[in-house]
JSON list of C-alpha atoms in Angstrom, two decimals:
[
{"chain": "A", "resi": 7, "resn": "GLN", "atom": "CA", "xyz": [110.19, 90.49, 163.47]},
{"chain": "A", "resi": 8, "resn": "VAL", "atom": "CA", "xyz": [111.85, 93.90, 163.17]},
{"chain": "A", "resi": 9, "resn": "GLN", "atom": "CA", "xyz": [115.09, 93.71, 161.19]},
{"chain": "A", "resi": 10, "resn": "LEU", "atom": "CA", "xyz": [117.59, 96.14, 159.65]},
{"chain": "A", "resi": 11, "resn": "VAL", "atom": "CA", "xyz": [120.03, 94.67, 157.11]},
{"chain": "A", "resi": 12, "resn": "GLU", "atom": "CA", "xyz": [122.95, 96.72, 155.79]},
{"chain": "A", "resi": 13, "resn": "SER", "atom": "CA", "xyz": [124.77, 96.14, 152.51]},
{"chain": "A", "resi": 14, "resn": "GLY", "atom": "CA", "xyz": [127.13, 97.92, 150.12]},
{"chain": "A", "resi": 15, "resn": "GLY", "atom": "CA", "xyz": [130.30, 98.08, 152.18]},
{"chain": "A", "resi": 16, "resn": "GLY", "atom": "CA", "xyz": [133.68, 97.18, 150.77]},
{"chain": "A", "resi": 17, "resn": "LEU", "atom": "CA", "xyz": [137.20, 98.33, 149.98]},
{"chain": "A", "resi": 18, "resn": "VAL", "atom": "CA", "xyz": [137.77, 101.62, 148.15]},
{"chain": "A", "resi": 19, "resn": "GLN", "atom": "CA", "xyz": [140.72, 103.91, 147.54]},
{"chain": "A", "resi": 20, "resn": "PRO", "atom": "CA", "xyz": [140.90, 107.39, 149.05]},
{"chain": "A", "resi": 21, "resn": "GLY", "atom": "CA", "xyz": [138.75, 109.76, 147.01]},
{"chain": "A", "resi": 22, "resn": "GLY", "atom": "CA", "xyz": [136.44, 106.96, 145.92]},
{"chain": "A", "resi": 23, "resn": "SER", "atom": "CA", "xyz": [132.75, 106.41, 146.57]},
{"chain": "A", "resi": 24, "resn": "LEU", "atom": "CA", "xyz": [130.41, 103.84, 148.09]},
{"chain": "A", "resi": 25, "resn": "ARG", "atom": "CA", "xyz": [126.65, 103.65, 148.47]},
{"chain": "A", "resi": 26, "resn": "LEU", "atom": "CA", "xyz": [125.36, 101.84, 151.55]},
{"chain": "A", "resi": 27, "resn": "SER", "atom": "CA", "xyz": [121.84, 100.45, 151.80]},
{"chain": "A", "resi": 28, "resn": "CYS", "atom": "CA", "xyz": [119.73, 99.51, 154.80]},
{"chain": "A", "resi": 29, "resn": "ALA", "atom": "CA", "xyz": [116.64, 97.41, 154.18]},
{"chain": "A", "resi": 30, "resn": "ALA", "atom": "CA", "xyz": [114.05, 97.48, 156.96]},
{"chain": "A", "resi": 31, "resn": "SER", "atom": "CA", "xyz": [111.30, 94.99, 157.70]},
{"chain": "A", "resi": 32, "resn": "GLY", "atom": "CA", "xyz": [108.71, 94.59, 160.42]},
{"chain": "A", "resi": 33, "resn": "ILE", "atom": "CA", "xyz": [108.16, 98.33, 160.96]},
{"chain": "A", "resi": 34, "resn": "ILE", "atom": "CA", "xyz": [106.10, 101.14, 159.53]},
{"chain": "A", "resi": 35, "resn": "PHE", "atom": "CA", "xyz": [109.23, 102.49, 157.88]},
{"chain": "A", "resi": 36, "resn": "TYR", "atom": "CA", "xyz": [107.93, 105.90, 156.81]},
{"chain": "A", "resi": 37, "resn": "ALA", "atom": "CA", "xyz": [107.05, 106.85, 160.40]},
{"chain": "A", "resi": 38, "resn": "TYR", "atom": "CA", "xyz": [110.60, 106.74, 161.80]},
{"chain": "A", "resi": 39, "resn": "THR", "atom": "CA", "xyz": [113.77, 108.76, 161.75]},
{"chain": "A", "resi": 40, "resn": "MET", "atom": "CA", "xyz": [116.55, 106.62, 160.27]},
{"chain": "A", "resi": 41, "resn": "GLY", "atom": "CA", "xyz": [120.26, 107.02, 160.75]},
{"chain": "A", "resi": 42, "resn": "TRP", "atom": "CA", "xyz": [123.74, 105.80, 159.97]},
{"chain": "A", "resi": 43, "resn": "TYR", "atom": "CA", "xyz": [126.39, 105.35, 162.63]},
{"chain": "A", "resi": 44, "resn": "ARG", "atom": "CA", "xyz": [129.92, 104.05, 162.42]},
{"chain": "A", "resi": 45, "resn": "GLN", "atom": "CA", "xyz": [132.47, 102.48, 164.73]},
{"chain": "A", "resi": 46, "resn": "ALA", "atom": "CA", "xyz": [136.19, 102.38, 164.00]},
{"chain": "A", "resi": 47, "resn": "PRO", "atom": "CA", "xyz": [138.61, 100.05, 165.82]},
{"chain": "A", "resi": 48, "resn": "GLY", "atom": "CA", "xyz": [139.31, 101.35, 169.31]},
{"chain": "A", "resi": 49, "resn": "LYS", "atom": "CA", "xyz": [136.67, 104.09, 169.07]},
{"chain": "A", "resi": 50, "resn": "GLU", "atom": "CA", "xyz": [133.10, 104.53, 170.25]},
{"chain": "A", "resi": 51, "resn": "ARG", "atom": "CA", "xyz": [130.17, 104.30, 167.87]},
{"chain": "A", "resi": 52, "resn": "GLU", "atom": "CA", "xyz": [129.39, 107.74, 166.45]},
{"chain": "A", "resi": 53, "resn": "LEU", "atom": "CA", "xyz": [126.57, 109.35, 164.51]},
{"chain": "A", "resi": 54, "resn": "VAL", "atom": "CA", "xyz": [127.16, 109.94, 160.80]},
{"chain": "A", "resi": 55, "resn": "ALA", "atom": "CA", "xyz": [123.79, 111.12, 159.49]},
{"chain": "A", "resi": 56, "resn": "THR", "atom": "CA", "xyz": [120.04, 111.00, 160.14]},
{"chain": "A", "resi": 57, "resn": "ILE", "atom": "CA", "xyz": [116.93, 111.59, 158.07]},
{"chain": "A", "resi": 58, "resn": "THR", "atom": "CA", "xyz": [113.44, 112.27, 159.41]},
{"chain": "A", "resi": 59, "resn": "PRO", "atom": "CA", "xyz": [110.16, 110.97, 157.94]},
{"chain": "A", "resi": 60, "resn": "GLY", "atom": "CA", "xyz": [109.78, 114.37, 156.27]},
{"chain": "A", "resi": 61, "resn": "GLY", "atom": "CA", "xyz": [113.22, 114.18, 154.68]},
{"chain": "A", "resi": 62, "resn": "ARG", "atom": "CA", "xyz": [115.15, 116.56, 156.93]},
{"chain": "A", "resi": 63, "resn": "GLN", "atom": "CA", "xyz": [118.83, 115.55, 156.93]},
{"chain": "A", "resi": 64, "resn": "ASN", "atom": "CA", "xyz": [121.42, 115.98, 159.66]},
{"chain": "A", "resi": 65, "resn": "TYR", "atom": "CA", "xyz": [125.14, 115.25, 159.35]},
{"chain": "A", "resi": 66, "resn": "ALA", "atom": "CA", "xyz": [128.16, 114.97, 161.54]},
{"chain": "A", "resi": 67, "resn": "ASP", "atom": "CA", "xyz": [130.77, 117.60, 160.75]},
{"chain": "A", "resi": 68, "resn": "SER", "atom": "CA", "xyz": [133.04, 114.90, 159.34]},
{"chain": "A", "resi": 69, "resn": "ALA", "atom": "CA", "xyz": [130.36, 113.92, 156.79]},
{"chain": "A", "resi": 70, "resn": "LYS", "atom": "CA", "xyz": [129.10, 117.32, 155.66]},
{"chain": "A", "resi": 71, "resn": "GLY", "atom": "CA", "xyz": [129.77, 118.02, 152.00]},
{"chain": "A", "resi": 72, "resn": "ARG", "atom": "CA", "xyz": [130.80, 114.43, 151.28]},
{"chain": "A", "resi": 73, "resn": "PHE", "atom": "CA", "xyz": [127.96, 112.14, 152.41]},
{"chain": "A", "resi": 74, "resn": "THR", "atom": "CA", "xyz": [124.27, 112.17, 151.52]},
{"chain": "A", "resi": 75, "resn": "ILE", "atom": "CA", "xyz": [121.55, 110.28, 153.38]},
{"chain": "A", "resi": 76, "resn": "SER", "atom": "CA", "xyz": [118.29, 109.49, 151.60]},
{"chain": "A", "resi": 77, "resn": "ARG", "atom": "CA", "xyz": [115.31, 107.17, 151.90]},
{"chain": "A", "resi": 78, "resn": "ASP", "atom": "CA", "xyz": [112.92, 105.31, 149.64]},
{"chain": "A", "resi": 79, "resn": "ASN", "atom": "CA", "xyz": [109.79, 104.61, 151.64]},
{"chain": "A", "resi": 80, "resn": "ALA", "atom": "CA", "xyz": [108.31, 102.42, 148.90]},
{"chain": "A", "resi": 81, "resn": "LYS", "atom": "CA", "xyz": [111.29, 100.07, 149.29]},
{"chain": "A", "resi": 82, "resn": "ASN", "atom": "CA", "xyz": [111.64, 100.46, 153.08]},
{"chain": "A", "resi": 83, "resn": "THR", "atom": "CA", "xyz": [115.27, 101.38, 152.47]},
{"chain": "A", "resi": 84, "resn": "VAL", "atom": "CA", "xyz": [117.63, 104.11, 153.65]},
{"chain": "A", "resi": 85, "resn": "TYR", "atom": "CA", "xyz": [120.84, 104.93, 151.79]},
{"chain": "A", "resi": 86, "resn": "LEU", "atom": "CA", "xyz": [124.15, 106.58, 152.54]},
{"chain": "A", "resi": 87, "resn": "GLN", "atom": "CA", "xyz": [126.03, 107.88, 149.51]},
{"chain": "A", "resi": 88, "resn": "MET", "atom": "CA", "xyz": [129.66, 108.43, 150.48]},
{"chain": "A", "resi": 89, "resn": "ASN", "atom": "CA", "xyz": [131.94, 110.45, 148.21]},
{"chain": "A", "resi": 90, "resn": "SER", "atom": "CA", "xyz": [135.51, 111.70, 148.57]},
{"chain": "A", "resi": 91, "resn": "LEU", "atom": "CA", "xyz": [136.22, 108.94, 151.05]},
{"chain": "A", "resi": 92, "resn": "LYS", "atom": "CA", "xyz": [139.17, 109.27, 153.41]},
{"chain": "A", "resi": 93, "resn": "PRO", "atom": "CA", "xyz": [141.13, 106.62, 155.34]},
{"chain": "A", "resi": 94, "resn": "GLU", "atom": "CA", "xyz": [139.60, 107.96, 158.56]},
{"chain": "A", "resi": 95, "resn": "ASP", "atom": "CA", "xyz": [136.17, 106.93, 157.23]},
{"chain": "A", "resi": 96, "resn": "THR", "atom": "CA", "xyz": [137.20, 103.29, 157.70]},
{"chain": "A", "resi": 97, "resn": "ALA", "atom": "CA", "xyz": [134.73, 101.71, 160.12]},
{"chain": "A", "resi": 98, "resn": "VAL", "atom": "CA", "xyz": [131.82, 99.35, 160.49]},
{"chain": "A", "resi": 99, "resn": "TYR", "atom": "CA", "xyz": [128.72, 101.28, 159.45]},
{"chain": "A", "resi": 100, "resn": "TYR", "atom": "CA", "xyz": [125.44, 100.57, 161.23]},
{"chain": "A", "resi": 101, "resn": "CYS", "atom": "CA", "xyz": [121.88, 101.38, 160.28]},
{"chain": "A", "resi": 102, "resn": "ASN", "atom": "CA", "xyz": [119.64, 102.67, 163.07]},
{"chain": "A", "resi": 103, "resn": "ARG", "atom": "CA", "xyz": [115.90, 103.14, 163.52]},
{"chain": "A", "resi": 104, "resn": "ASP", "atom": "CA", "xyz": [114.74, 105.92, 165.84]},
{"chain": "A", "resi": 105, "resn": "GLY", "atom": "CA", "xyz": [117.79, 105.52, 168.08]},
{"chain": "A", "resi": 106, "resn": "VAL", "atom": "CA", "xyz": [116.57, 102.09, 169.20]},
{"chain": "A", "resi": 107, "resn": "GLN", "atom": "CA", "xyz": [116.90, 99.42, 166.49]},
{"chain": "A", "resi": 108, "resn": "TRP", "atom": "CA", "xyz": [120.32, 98.42, 165.12]},
{"chain": "A", "resi": 109, "resn": "GLY", "atom": "CA", "xyz": [121.49, 96.45, 162.12]},
{"chain": "A", "resi": 110, "resn": "GLN", "atom": "CA", "xyz": [124.48, 94.09, 162.14]},
{"chain": "A", "resi": 111, "resn": "GLY", "atom": "CA", "xyz": [126.75, 96.50, 160.29]},
{"chain": "A", "resi": 112, "resn": "THR", "atom": "CA", "xyz": [128.74, 96.56, 157.05]},
{"chain": "A", "resi": 113, "resn": "GLN", "atom": "CA", "xyz": [132.49, 97.09, 156.80]},
{"chain": "A", "resi": 114, "resn": "VAL", "atom": "CA", "xyz": [133.86, 100.09, 154.91]},
{"chain": "A", "resi": 115, "resn": "THR", "atom": "CA", "xyz": [137.61, 100.20, 154.34]},
{"chain": "A", "resi": 116, "resn": "VAL", "atom": "CA", "xyz": [139.29, 103.18, 152.68]},
{"chain": "A", "resi": 117, "resn": "SER", "atom": "CA", "xyz": [142.89, 102.40, 151.81]},
{"chain": "A", "resi": 118, "resn": "SER", "atom": "CA", "xyz": [145.41, 102.78, 149.00]}
]
């Protein structure tokens, strides 16, 4: 069965860092564009970053210069390194495969 499982969320202070992981199973991982989305309370789910099979990265304006998406095809895992975190980054972060498959999400809270 196809599954995406996120981990690495938690509570950090403004200016801190977190590294999210998304482990995929049941797919030919290297063949798909992977992405991270987030959804804050009262807001719609929004794109944060994507990475193609060839490694091309795309970021939302809010993430540029602070977040880095990467992938390890040998581990079937995509990562989101988040630096210089702000309170407005607080959200549930979801892993996505090719705009179709979703994980359950991991909570990120940025607060002092």
